[in-house]
Amino acid sequence: MTQLLLFLLVGCVILAVLGQTATPRHERLPLRRWTPVHAADLVVRGLRVFADAGKERTRRQNLAREEVEGRRPGEGTEGPPPPPPPDPEDPPPDR
């Protein structure tokens, strides 16, 4: 039981420190002026940083997957396909 409480306490402290670093510098309070409400707000802010980082990671993985695999046939394209390259046996275009 003591180990669980210690684990939770360390986790909350880490999230509070992460929330403190995510706070703009002019809004930060020194450690001596932290109240329980302020600490809870910092923990929530730290959790939000983790959630946003997870969403950003998922977005980047999807972009990388599209670059490697290419677009799938069922997905829409972003415009008309490019014209085919000229055939070397075709006569030159008139100008």
Short mmCIF file of C-alpha atoms in Angstrom, two decimals:
data_model
loop_
_atom_site.label_atom_id
_atom_site.label_comp_id
_atom_site.label_asym_id
_atom_site.label_seq_id
_atom_site.Cartn_x
_atom_site.Cartn_y
_atom_site.Cartn_z
CA MET A 1 0.00 0.00 0.00
CA THR A 2 2.83 2.35 0.85
CA GLN A 3 4.47 1.67 -2.51
CA LEU A 4 1.26 2.52 -4.34
CA LEU A 5 0.87 5.81 -2.47
CA LEU A 6 4.52 6.65 -3.09
CA PHE A 7 4.10 5.83 -6.80
CA LEU A 8 1.01 8.05 -7.05
CA LEU A 9 2.74 10.87 -5.18
CA VAL A 10 5.79 10.74 -7.45
CA GLY A 11 3.52 10.61 -10.51
CA CYS A 12 1.61 13.68 -9.35
CA VAL A 13 4.84 15.55 -8.65
CA ILE A 14 6.18 14.71 -12.12
CA LEU A 15 2.91 15.84 -13.75
CA ALA A 16 2.92 19.04 -11.67
CA VAL A 17 6.48 19.83 -12.76
CA LEU A 18 5.53 19.13 -16.38
CA GLY A 19 2.50 21.41 -15.97
CA GLN A 20 4.72 24.08 -14.43
CA THR A 21 7.07 23.99 -17.42
CA ALA A 22 4.08 24.16 -19.80
CA THR A 23 2.88 27.33 -18.05
CA PRO A 24 4.00 30.63 -19.59
CA ARG A 25 6.85 32.17 -17.61
CA HIS A 26 4.90 35.26 -16.52
CA GLU A 27 2.11 33.07 -15.04
CA ARG A 28 4.35 30.73 -13.03
CA LEU A 29 4.31 30.84 -9.25
CA PRO A 30 7.30 29.96 -7.08
CA LEU A 31 7.08 26.64 -5.23
CA ARG A 32 6.52 28.40 -1.86
CA ARG A 33 3.29 29.97 -3.11
CA TRP A 34 1.73 26.76 -4.48
CA THR A 35 -1.64 25.90 -2.96
CA PRO A 36 -3.37 22.51 -3.26
CA VAL A 37 -5.70 23.98 -5.89
CA HIS A 38 -2.75 25.38 -7.86
CA ALA A 39 -0.92 22.03 -7.66
CA ALA A 40 -4.03 20.19 -8.87
CA ASP A 41 -4.30 22.64 -11.77
CA LEU A 42 -0.67 21.96 -12.67
CA VAL A 43 -1.28 18.19 -12.58
CA VAL A 44 -4.26 18.60 -14.93
CA ARG A 45 -2.16 20.80 -17.21
CA GLY A 46 0.57 18.12 -17.22
CA LEU A 47 -2.01 15.46 -18.17
CA ARG A 48 -3.21 17.71 -20.99
CA VAL A 49 0.37 18.03 -22.27
CA PHE A 50 0.61 14.23 -22.36
CA ALA A 51 -2.73 13.90 -24.19
CA ASP A 52 -1.78 16.53 -26.78
CA ALA A 53 1.61 14.90 -27.30
CA GLY A 54 -0.12 11.58 -27.97
CA LYS A 55 -2.40 13.16 -30.56
CA GLU A 56 0.56 14.86 -32.23
CA ARG A 57 2.48 11.58 -32.32
CA THR A 58 -0.47 9.81 -33.93
CA ARG A 59 -0.79 12.57 -36.53
CA ARG A 60 2.92 12.38 -37.39
CA GLN A 61 2.80 8.59 -37.65
CA ASN A 62 -0.13 8.81 -40.06
CA LEU A 63 1.74 11.35 -42.21
CA ALA A 64 4.84 9.16 -42.26
CA ARG A 65 2.75 6.10 -43.15
CA GLU A 66 1.17 7.99 -46.07
CA GLU A 67 4.62 9.03 -47.32
CA VAL A 68 5.93 5.47 -47.18
CA GLU A 69 2.88 3.61 -48.47
CA GLY A 70 1.49 6.33 -50.70
CA ARG A 71 -2.15 7.24 -50.86
CA ARG A 72 -4.62 4.39 -50.98
CA PRO A 73 -6.86 4.04 -54.08
CA GLY A 74 -10.07 4.71 -52.14
CA GLU A 75 -8.91 8.09 -50.87
CA GLY A 76 -9.51 11.29 -52.78
CA THR A 77 -6.69 13.05 -54.54
CA GLU A 78 -5.77 16.68 -54.10
CA GLY A 79 -6.31 17.61 -57.73
CA PRO A 80 -6.15 16.25 -61.26
CA PRO A 81 -3.39 13.75 -61.98
CA PRO A 82 -0.28 15.16 -63.65
CA PRO A 83 0.03 14.74 -67.43
CA PRO A 84 2.03 11.75 -68.64
CA PRO A 85 5.66 12.37 -69.57
CA PRO A 86 6.33 12.94 -73.27
CA ASP A 87 7.18 9.91 -75.32
CA PRO A 88 10.64 10.18 -76.95
CA GLU A 89 9.19 8.87 -80.26
CA ASP A 90 6.62 11.70 -80.50
CA PRO A 91 7.46 14.63 -82.79
CA PRO A 92 8.41 17.87 -81.01
CA PRO A 93 5.50 20.24 -80.36
CA ASP A 94 4.98 23.16 -82.79
CA ARG A 95 5.74 26.55 -81.37
#
